[in-house]
Amino acid sequence: MNRKLLLLLVLLIVGIFSLGANPLTLDDALERARVHNLSLQSNAIDVNAAKRDVDTSWNLFLPSLSLSLSHSGSGPVFEPAMGFSGPASFGDTGLDLALSMQFTLNAAVKEQLESYNLGYQIQKVTYEQAKAEVQRNVTQLFYYLLMEKQNIEVQEANLELARQQWEDVKKKYEEGFASEVELLTSELSYEQMKPPLQQSRNQYESNLLSLKALLGMDLSEPLELEGEIPSLMKNLEVAELKEYLAKSYSITLLDLNLAQIEKQKELNRKQAFTPSLNLQGSYDVSAWSDASSNDFNDSFSYRVTVSLPLDGFIPNSRTQVGLASMEDSLNKLALQRKQALRQMEARVISQVQNLNMLSLQADLAEQSIAVSERLYEAQEIQYNSGYLDFVTLEGARNNLMRAKQGLLGVQYQYISALIDLFYDLNIQMKELNSSYES
């Protein structure tokens, strides 16, 4: 094969694979999860079903219709003094076609229509809560992967530095300026860094698969993330967040459930204590009757009935007991709402305190990195000058790596806790690195 043609083919294959691994930003990930996440698709079915109930609620005013076709005949089985009569004396009483209509109207129809709307509202809030939960999980996992990638880069840089130091010690050993203990120690230090690095890589790949599953992607599809670790907020105040307590999904759903039970109670009360109007109509057509000289007969009948159930007026009847039970449910749910608000306020206070503490820890971690870098540089100079042994230099290098890893860990704890706070209070998750600056 021509070399130019082979090179062109290789470049084409590389280009195809590079297209398949386009970088994915957080906004892209959230949009993809909204469209392709399987749990959200399941919740969307419930929303559409509730909307269908609202859109077709007019069918409450449709009468029930039935059409029946019947054929009948009659005759004696035994005739007097003649024994069994047989089929000859059996007469055809005709073929009947009947169209019947029944319609019942009660004052509770208004509550029934409103209950459909409440059911739709509940399903919409449930869907939004599920969407927010998926967004929370995607955002936390996205930033975790970004930080884990940086952690891998830190370990790779430390591994390369350990390899270079091993080469330097080996050269000094060959020149007689380093002992065999220093040579073996440097080699052991280099080799011991490989398993943790591989474990971090495996952890990264495992969590990348979890992100693909959340996004509804094929697990074999290449995925590369693009983004920055957001900056941390300073000194969050609980007072600024209290206005969001009643807007949380959990409290909103409690309010809607309270309204739904209240509406169901009113519906049951009206059905039990208000009259109902019942309209019935029937049109009948009969033909081919042996008992009639006319081959065709028709008739129309109707009935208008106003009925009032009386069992609800009896003390301790099932109707009254049922209404009292619904009142108990309303009272319990109201207490649950108060308790949920208090618990959420306490949780927010705890979350804010934790976030402020993590912010301080991040500041200390940055200072620790700065000090560790200066200490390592100073000890490296002393080691190269022969005033320091390799074990001390190795400790300084490892301390610097741990300081960098510690900062990444604190940053992820902060971002993860902040995302949880946003989810609890139903605050929209925006790009943190542009919206939450210190």
Short mmCIF file of C-alpha atoms in Angstrom, two decimals:
data_model
loop_
_atom_site.label_atom_id
_atom_site.label_comp_id
_atom_site.label_asym_id
_atom_site.label_seq_id
_atom_site.Cartn_x
_atom_site.Cartn_y
_atom_site.Cartn_z
CA MET A 1 0.00 0.00 0.00
CA ASN A 2 1.19 3.52 -0.79
CA ARG A 3 2.69 5.20 2.29
CA LYS A 4 0.72 8.40 1.75
CA LEU A 5 -2.50 6.44 1.48
CA LEU A 6 -1.67 4.49 4.66
CA LEU A 7 -0.87 7.72 6.53
CA LEU A 8 -4.14 9.25 5.35
CA LEU A 9 -6.07 6.19 6.55
CA VAL A 10 -4.42 6.34 9.98
CA LEU A 11 -5.20 10.05 10.31
CA LEU A 12 -8.80 9.38 9.30
CA ILE A 13 -9.19 6.67 11.97
CA VAL A 14 -7.62 8.90 14.61
CA GLY A 15 -9.93 11.72 13.58
CA ILE A 16 -12.99 9.49 13.91
CA PHE A 17 -12.01 8.41 17.41
CA SER A 18 -11.22 11.95 18.44
CA LEU A 19 -14.67 13.04 17.30
CA GLY A 20 -16.20 10.34 19.45
CA ALA A 21 -14.45 11.69 22.54
CA ASN A 22 -15.44 15.35 22.39
CA PRO A 23 -15.04 17.09 25.78
CA LEU A 24 -18.23 17.21 27.83
CA THR A 25 -18.94 20.28 29.96
CA LEU A 26 -21.14 20.31 33.04
CA ASP A 27 -23.94 22.09 31.17
CA ASP A 28 -23.79 19.46 28.43
CA ALA A 29 -23.91 16.69 31.02
CA LEU A 30 -26.94 18.19 32.78
CA GLU A 31 -28.81 18.63 29.52
CA ARG A 32 -27.99 15.10 28.42
CA ALA A 33 -29.17 13.70 31.75
CA ARG A 34 -32.43 15.64 31.50
CA VAL A 35 -33.16 14.07 28.12
CA HIS A 36 -31.74 10.57 28.43
CA ASN A 37 -31.86 9.62 32.13
CA LEU A 38 -34.11 6.56 32.45
CA SER A 39 -35.57 7.41 35.86
CA LEU A 40 -36.61 10.85 34.59
CA GLN A 41 -38.26 9.24 31.58
CA SER A 42 -40.25 7.05 33.95
CA ASN A 43 -41.35 10.08 36.00
CA ALA A 44 -42.33 11.90 32.80
CA ILE A 45 -44.85 9.12 32.09
CA ASP A 46 -46.61 9.88 35.39
CA VAL A 47 -46.68 13.60 34.55
CA ASN A 48 -48.19 12.93 31.14
CA ALA A 49 -50.81 10.61 32.68
CA ALA A 50 -51.83 13.29 35.20
CA LYS A 51 -51.99 15.91 32.43
CA ARG A 52 -54.21 13.59 30.42
CA ASP A 53 -56.59 13.40 33.38
CA VAL A 54 -56.78 17.20 33.43
CA ASP A 55 -57.20 17.56 29.68
CA THR A 56 -59.98 14.98 29.58
CA SER A 57 -61.74 16.02 32.80
CA TRP A 58 -64.70 17.22 30.69
CA ASN A 59 -65.71 13.57 30.37
CA LEU A 60 -67.22 13.85 33.86
CA PHE A 61 -70.19 15.48 32.10
CA LEU A 62 -70.63 12.65 29.63
CA PRO A 63 -73.61 10.36 30.29
CA SER A 64 -73.14 6.63 30.44
CA LEU A 65 -74.57 5.07 27.28
CA SER A 66 -75.37 1.45 26.56
CA LEU A 67 -76.78 -0.32 23.51
CA SER A 68 -78.38 -3.73 23.83
CA LEU A 69 -79.84 -6.18 21.34
CA SER A 70 -81.98 -9.04 22.59
CA HIS A 71 -84.12 -11.79 21.11
CA SER A 72 -86.67 -13.66 23.18
CA GLY A 73 -89.39 -16.22 22.90
CA SER A 74 -91.87 -17.92 25.22
CA GLY A 75 -94.29 -20.86 25.31
CA PRO A 76 -95.58 -23.63 27.57
CA VAL A 77 -93.52 -26.65 28.33
CA PHE A 78 -96.49 -28.88 29.14
CA GLU A 79 -100.00 -28.36 27.70
CA PRO A 80 -102.97 -29.68 29.69
CA ALA A 81 -103.91 -33.32 28.87
CA MET A 82 -101.53 -33.46 25.96
CA GLY A 83 -98.14 -34.09 27.59
CA PHE A 84 -95.01 -32.48 26.19
CA SER A 85 -95.93 -29.68 23.78
CA GLY A 86 -92.67 -29.56 21.78
CA PRO A 87 -91.36 -26.62 19.78
CA ALA A 88 -94.47 -26.21 17.67
CA SER A 89 -96.29 -24.21 20.34
CA PHE A 90 -93.29 -22.02 21.16
CA GLY A 91 -93.86 -18.35 20.18
CA ASP A 92 -91.34 -15.65 19.15
CA THR A 93 -91.86 -12.58 21.33
CA GLY A 94 -89.66 -10.40 19.15
CA LEU A 95 -86.25 -8.83 18.58
CA ASP A 96 -85.50 -5.80 20.80
CA LEU A 97 -82.97 -3.03 20.31
CA ALA A 98 -82.55 -0.63 23.23
CA LEU A 99 -80.45 2.52 23.69
CA SER A 100 -80.12 3.62 27.34
CA MET A 101 -78.62 6.75 28.87
CA GLN A 102 -77.90 7.66 32.48
CA PHE A 103 -76.38 10.86 33.85
CA THR A 104 -75.78 11.81 37.49
CA LEU A 105 -74.82 15.30 38.58
CA ASN A 106 -73.69 16.27 42.07
CA ALA A 107 -72.31 19.45 43.64
CA ALA A 108 -69.00 17.62 44.22
CA VAL A 109 -68.11 17.74 40.53
CA LYS A 110 -66.21 21.03 41.11
CA GLU A 111 -63.96 19.36 43.71
CA GLN A 112 -63.43 16.42 41.37
CA LEU A 113 -62.18 18.74 38.63
CA GLU A 114 -59.89 20.56 41.07
CA SER A 115 -58.51 17.26 42.39
CA TYR A 116 -57.32 16.44 38.86
CA ASN A 117 -55.40 19.73 38.78
CA LEU A 118 -53.87 19.04 42.18
CA GLY A 119 -52.82 15.58 41.07
CA TYR A 120 -51.15 17.12 38.04
CA GLN A 121 -49.34 19.69 40.21
CA ILE A 122 -48.08 16.93 42.53
CA GLN A 123 -46.71 14.92 39.61
CA LYS A 124 -45.01 18.01 38.15
CA VAL A 125 -43.31 18.83 41.47
CA THR A 126 -42.33 15.16 41.88
CA TYR A 127 -40.78 15.25 38.42
CA GLU A 128 -38.92 18.49 39.18
CA GLN A 129 -37.64 16.97 42.43
CA ALA A 130 -36.42 13.89 40.57
CA LYS A 131 -34.77 16.11 37.96
CA ALA A 132 -33.06 18.15 40.68
CA GLU A 133 -31.83 14.94 42.30
CA VAL A 134 -30.36 13.73 39.01
CA GLN A 135 -28.74 17.14 38.49
CA ARG A 136 -27.29 16.97 42.00
CA ASN A 137 -25.84 13.50 41.42
CA VAL A 138 -24.45 14.44 38.00
CA THR A 139 -22.89 17.67 39.31
CA GLN A 140 -21.28 15.98 42.31
CA LEU A 141 -19.93 13.15 40.19
CA PHE A 142 -18.72 15.55 37.50
CA TYR A 143 -16.66 17.62 39.96
CA TYR A 144 -15.45 14.49 41.73
CA LEU A 145 -14.07 13.21 38.43
CA LEU A 146 -12.39 16.54 37.70
CA MET A 147 -10.71 16.47 41.12
CA GLU A 148 -9.82 12.80 40.85
CA LYS A 149 -8.20 13.59 37.52
CA GLN A 150 -6.13 16.31 39.20
CA ASN A 151 -5.27 13.86 41.97
CA ILE A 152 -4.02 11.41 39.35
CA GLU A 153 -1.93 14.19 37.78
CA VAL A 154 -0.45 15.02 41.19
CA GLN A 155 0.47 11.37 41.75
CA GLU A 156 1.90 11.04 38.25
CA ALA A 157 4.05 14.13 38.77
CA ASN A 158 5.22 12.79 42.13
CA LEU A 159 5.97 9.41 40.55
CA GLU A 160 8.02 11.06 37.81
CA LEU A 161 9.86 13.11 40.42
CA ALA A 162 10.57 9.94 42.41
CA ARG A 163 11.89 8.28 39.24
CA GLN A 164 14.20 11.20 38.55
CA GLN A 165 15.45 11.16 42.14
CA TRP A 166 16.06 7.42 41.90
CA GLU A 167 18.13 8.04 38.75
CA ASP A 168 20.06 10.80 40.56
CA VAL A 169 20.74 8.55 43.55
CA LYS A 170 21.80 5.74 41.24
CA LYS A 171 24.26 8.08 39.52
CA LYS A 172 25.60 9.30 42.85
CA TYR A 173 25.91 5.71 44.05
CA GLU A 174 27.95 4.79 40.99
CA GLU A 175 30.17 7.81 41.66
CA GLY A 176 30.52 6.86 45.35
CA PHE A 177 28.55 9.80 46.75
CA ALA A 178 25.47 7.79 47.89
CA SER A 179 25.07 4.69 49.98
CA GLU A 180 23.37 1.46 48.94
CA VAL A 181 20.67 2.14 51.56
CA GLU A 182 19.82 5.44 49.83
CA LEU A 183 19.74 3.67 46.46
CA LEU A 184 17.41 0.94 47.68
CA THR A 185 15.23 3.45 49.55
CA SER A 186 14.79 5.62 46.45
CA GLU A 187 13.93 2.61 44.32
CA LEU A 188 11.46 1.30 46.89
CA SER A 189 9.84 4.72 47.18
CA TYR A 190 9.37 4.85 43.41
CA GLU A 191 7.86 1.36 43.21
CA GLN A 192 5.53 1.92 46.16
CA MET A 193 3.89 4.86 44.40
CA LYS A 194 2.63 2.77 41.49
CA PRO A 195 -0.18 0.76 43.23
CA PRO A 196 -1.96 3.86 44.72
CA LEU A 197 -1.74 5.56 41.33
CA GLN A 198 -3.28 2.55 39.59
CA GLN A 199 -6.00 2.39 42.24
CA SER A 200 -6.84 6.04 41.60
CA ARG A 201 -7.02 5.37 37.88
CA ASN A 202 -9.35 2.42 38.45
CA GLN A 203 -11.52 4.53 40.75
CA TYR A 204 -11.70 7.24 38.10
CA GLU A 205 -12.81 4.77 35.42
CA SER A 206 -15.39 3.22 37.74
CA ASN A 207 -16.96 6.59 38.53
CA LEU A 208 -16.82 7.56 34.87
CA LEU A 209 -19.00 4.51 34.13
CA SER A 210 -21.44 5.68 36.82
CA LEU A 211 -21.63 9.10 35.15
CA LYS A 212 -22.30 7.48 31.78
CA ALA A 213 -25.15 5.50 33.32
CA LEU A 214 -26.67 8.68 34.78
CA LEU A 215 -26.42 10.37 31.38
CA GLY A 216 -28.04 7.45 29.58
CA MET A 217 -24.87 6.83 27.55
CA ASP A 218 -23.54 3.57 26.20
CA LEU A 219 -20.88 2.41 28.65
CA SER A 220 -18.39 1.78 25.83
CA GLU A 221 -18.80 5.31 24.46
CA PRO A 222 -15.65 7.45 24.99
CA LEU A 223 -16.12 10.37 27.37
CA GLU A 224 -13.77 13.22 28.21
CA LEU A 225 -14.73 15.86 30.78
CA GLU A 226 -13.98 19.55 30.48
CA GLY A 227 -14.37 22.03 33.31
CA GLU A 228 -12.79 23.85 36.22
CA ILE A 229 -13.07 23.35 39.95
CA PRO A 230 -15.25 26.22 41.27
CA SER A 231 -14.02 28.66 43.85
CA LEU A 232 -15.31 28.45 47.42
CA MET A 233 -17.72 30.84 49.11
CA LYS A 234 -16.77 32.61 52.29
CA ASN A 235 -18.87 33.06 55.42
CA LEU A 236 -22.28 31.79 54.36
CA GLU A 237 -25.14 33.18 56.47
CA VAL A 238 -28.17 31.12 57.53
CA ALA A 239 -30.41 34.21 57.48
CA GLU A 240 -29.86 34.56 53.74
CA LEU A 241 -31.15 31.02 53.17
CA LYS A 242 -34.23 30.94 55.43
CA GLU A 243 -36.45 32.37 52.71
CA TYR A 244 -35.86 29.22 50.67
CA LEU A 245 -37.07 26.80 53.36
CA ALA A 246 -40.73 26.86 52.30
CA LYS A 247 -39.70 26.57 48.63
CA SER A 248 -38.04 23.20 49.02
CA TYR A 249 -39.53 20.27 47.16
CA SER A 250 -40.34 18.34 50.34
CA ILE A 251 -42.34 21.22 51.84
CA THR A 252 -44.05 21.97 48.52
CA LEU A 253 -45.16 18.35 48.21
CA LEU A 254 -46.49 18.41 51.78
CA ASP A 255 -48.51 21.54 50.96
CA LEU A 256 -49.93 19.93 47.82
CA ASN A 257 -50.82 16.74 49.70
CA LEU A 258 -52.56 18.84 52.35
CA ALA A 259 -54.58 20.57 49.63
CA GLN A 260 -55.40 17.27 47.96
CA ILE A 261 -56.68 15.65 51.17
CA GLU A 262 -58.68 18.80 51.94
CA LYS A 263 -60.20 18.65 48.47
CA GLN A 264 -61.01 14.95 48.83
CA LYS A 265 -62.66 15.63 52.17
CA GLU A 266 -64.84 18.36 50.66
CA LEU A 267 -65.72 16.07 47.75
CA ASN A 268 -66.82 13.28 50.11
CA ARG A 269 -68.78 15.74 52.22
CA LYS A 270 -70.72 17.10 49.26
CA GLN A 271 -71.43 13.63 47.94
CA ALA A 272 -72.79 12.64 51.37
CA PHE A 273 -74.80 15.75 52.26
CA THR A 274 -75.97 17.30 49.00
CA PRO A 275 -78.64 15.98 46.62
CA SER A 276 -77.79 14.34 43.31
CA LEU A 277 -79.68 14.73 40.07
CA ASN A 278 -80.07 11.55 38.05
CA LEU A 279 -81.38 11.52 34.47
CA GLN A 280 -82.31 8.24 32.79
CA GLY A 281 -83.63 7.69 29.32
CA SER A 282 -84.29 4.65 27.15
CA TYR A 283 -85.40 4.16 23.57
CA ASP A 284 -86.57 0.66 22.59
CA VAL A 285 -87.34 -0.84 19.20
CA SER A 286 -88.95 -4.29 18.80
CA ALA A 287 -89.88 -6.31 15.70
CA TRP A 288 -91.04 -9.71 14.51
CA SER A 289 -93.24 -10.48 17.47
CA ASP A 290 -95.74 -13.36 17.00
CA ALA A 291 -97.97 -11.75 19.63
CA SER A 292 -98.37 -8.51 17.68
CA SER A 293 -99.78 -7.89 14.25
CA ASN A 294 -97.42 -4.91 13.82
CA ASP A 295 -93.89 -5.95 12.81
CA PHE A 296 -92.34 -2.76 14.23
CA ASN A 297 -92.87 -1.13 17.63
CA ASP A 298 -90.83 1.56 19.41
CA SER A 299 -91.04 3.37 22.72
CA PHE A 300 -89.20 6.05 24.71
CA SER A 301 -89.09 6.38 28.46
CA TYR A 302 -87.29 8.71 30.82
CA ARG A 303 -86.89 9.32 34.52
CA VAL A 304 -85.66 12.32 36.46
CA THR A 305 -84.65 11.57 40.03
CA VAL A 306 -83.37 13.80 42.80
CA SER A 307 -81.88 11.77 45.63
CA LEU A 308 -80.37 12.71 48.95
CA PRO A 309 -78.39 10.14 50.95
CA LEU A 310 -79.43 10.11 54.59
CA ASP A 311 -76.84 7.84 56.21
CA GLY A 312 -74.44 10.77 56.53
CA PHE A 313 -76.83 12.48 58.94
CA ILE A 314 -76.80 9.52 61.31
CA PRO A 315 -74.38 10.08 64.23
CA ASN A 316 -71.22 7.93 63.99
CA SER A 317 -72.21 6.60 60.58
CA ARG A 318 -69.51 5.34 58.25
CA THR A 319 -69.72 8.61 56.33
CA GLN A 320 -69.11 10.74 59.41
CA VAL A 321 -66.36 8.43 60.67
CA GLY A 322 -64.66 8.60 57.26
CA LEU A 323 -64.78 12.41 57.26
CA ALA A 324 -63.38 12.50 60.80
CA SER A 325 -60.52 10.21 59.73
CA MET A 326 -59.67 12.57 56.87
CA GLU A 327 -59.65 15.49 59.32
CA ASP A 328 -57.20 13.54 61.48
CA SER A 329 -55.00 12.99 58.43
CA LEU A 330 -55.03 16.72 57.72
CA ASN A 331 -54.02 17.55 61.29
CA LYS A 332 -51.21 14.98 61.24
CA LEU A 333 -49.92 16.26 57.91
CA ALA A 334 -49.96 19.86 59.19
CA LEU A 335 -47.85 18.77 62.18
CA GLN A 336 -45.50 16.90 59.87
CA ARG A 337 -45.05 20.07 57.85
CA LYS A 338 -44.09 22.06 60.96
CA GLN A 339 -41.69 19.34 62.01
CA ALA A 340 -40.19 19.14 58.51
CA LEU A 341 -39.59 22.91 58.50
CA ARG A 342 -37.82 22.77 61.88
CA GLN A 343 -35.72 19.80 60.83
CA MET A 344 -34.78 21.49 57.56
CA GLU A 345 -33.83 24.70 59.35
CA ALA A 346 -31.63 22.72 61.74
CA ARG A 347 -30.10 20.87 58.78
CA VAL A 348 -29.38 24.15 56.97
CA ILE A 349 -27.69 25.58 60.07
CA SER A 350 -25.53 22.45 60.32
CA GLN A 351 -24.73 22.54 56.60
CA VAL A 352 -23.73 26.20 56.71
CA GLN A 353 -21.49 25.61 59.74
CA ASN A 354 -19.88 22.67 57.95
CA LEU A 355 -19.35 24.71 54.78
CA ASN A 356 -17.74 27.57 56.67
CA MET A 357 -15.49 25.10 58.49
CA LEU A 358 -14.48 23.46 55.18
CA SER A 359 -13.75 26.91 53.75
CA LEU A 360 -11.33 27.56 56.60
CA GLN A 361 -9.78 24.13 56.11
CA ALA A 362 -9.28 24.93 52.42
CA ASP A 363 -7.43 28.10 53.37
CA LEU A 364 -5.21 26.13 55.75
CA ALA A 365 -4.63 23.49 53.06
CA GLU A 366 -3.46 26.17 50.61
CA GLN A 367 -1.09 27.54 53.25
CA SER A 368 0.14 24.01 53.90
CA ILE A 369 0.92 23.57 50.20
CA ALA A 370 2.86 26.83 50.10
CA VAL A 371 4.89 25.86 53.18
CA SER A 372 5.48 22.29 51.91
CA GLU A 373 6.71 23.61 48.56
CA ARG A 374 9.19 25.97 50.20
CA LEU A 375 10.35 23.25 52.60
CA TYR A 376 10.84 20.74 49.80
CA GLU A 377 12.79 23.23 47.68
CA ALA A 378 15.03 24.08 50.64
CA GLN A 379 15.66 20.44 51.54
CA GLU A 380 16.31 19.55 47.90
CA ILE A 381 19.07 22.16 47.82
CA GLN A 382 20.50 20.76 51.08
CA TYR A 383 20.37 17.22 49.72
CA ASN A 384 22.11 18.16 46.48
CA SER A 385 24.75 19.92 48.59
CA GLY A 386 25.27 16.80 50.67
CA TYR A 387 23.90 18.20 53.93
CA LEU A 388 20.73 16.09 54.00
CA ASP A 389 19.98 12.40 53.60
CA PHE A 390 17.58 11.06 50.97
CA VAL A 391 15.02 9.76 53.50
CA THR A 392 14.38 13.30 54.76
CA LEU A 393 14.01 14.57 51.19
CA GLU A 394 11.61 11.76 50.40
CA GLY A 395 9.48 12.69 53.41
CA ALA A 396 9.31 16.31 52.26
CA ARG A 397 8.26 15.24 48.79
CA ASN A 398 5.52 12.98 50.13
CA ASN A 399 4.31 15.73 52.47
CA LEU A 400 3.95 18.06 49.48
CA MET A 401 1.94 15.47 47.59
CA ARG A 402 -0.33 14.84 50.58
CA ALA A 403 -0.87 18.58 51.01
CA LYS A 404 -2.02 18.88 47.39
CA GLN A 405 -4.29 15.84 47.79
CA GLY A 406 -5.65 17.27 51.03
CA LEU A 407 -6.68 20.49 49.31
CA LEU A 408 -8.45 18.55 46.56
CA GLY A 409 -10.29 16.48 49.18
CA VAL A 410 -11.46 19.54 51.13
CA GLN A 411 -12.55 21.29 47.93
CA TYR A 412 -14.66 18.30 46.90
CA GLN A 413 -16.22 18.00 50.35
CA TYR A 414 -17.15 21.68 50.18
CA ILE A 415 -18.61 21.53 46.67
CA SER A 416 -20.50 18.31 47.41
CA ALA A 417 -21.99 19.80 50.61
CA LEU A 418 -22.90 23.02 48.79
CA ILE A 419 -24.70 21.06 46.06
CA ASP A 420 -26.63 19.14 48.74
CA LEU A 421 -27.64 22.46 50.31
CA PHE A 422 -28.86 23.75 46.95
CA TYR A 423 -30.87 20.59 46.42
CA ASP A 424 -32.50 20.74 49.86
CA LEU A 425 -33.53 24.38 49.43
CA ASN A 426 -34.49 24.07 45.75
CA ILE A 427 -31.90 26.63 44.67
CA GLN A 428 -31.07 26.31 41.00
CA MET A 429 -27.65 24.79 40.36
CA LYS A 430 -25.65 27.08 38.10
CA GLU A 431 -22.04 26.95 37.04
CA LEU A 432 -20.40 27.26 40.44
CA ASN A 433 -17.12 28.70 39.28
CA SER A 434 -18.93 31.72 37.77
CA SER A 435 -21.73 32.22 40.29
CA TYR A 436 -20.16 31.57 43.68
CA GLU A 437 -17.01 33.52 44.04
CA SER A 438 -15.35 34.13 47.32
#
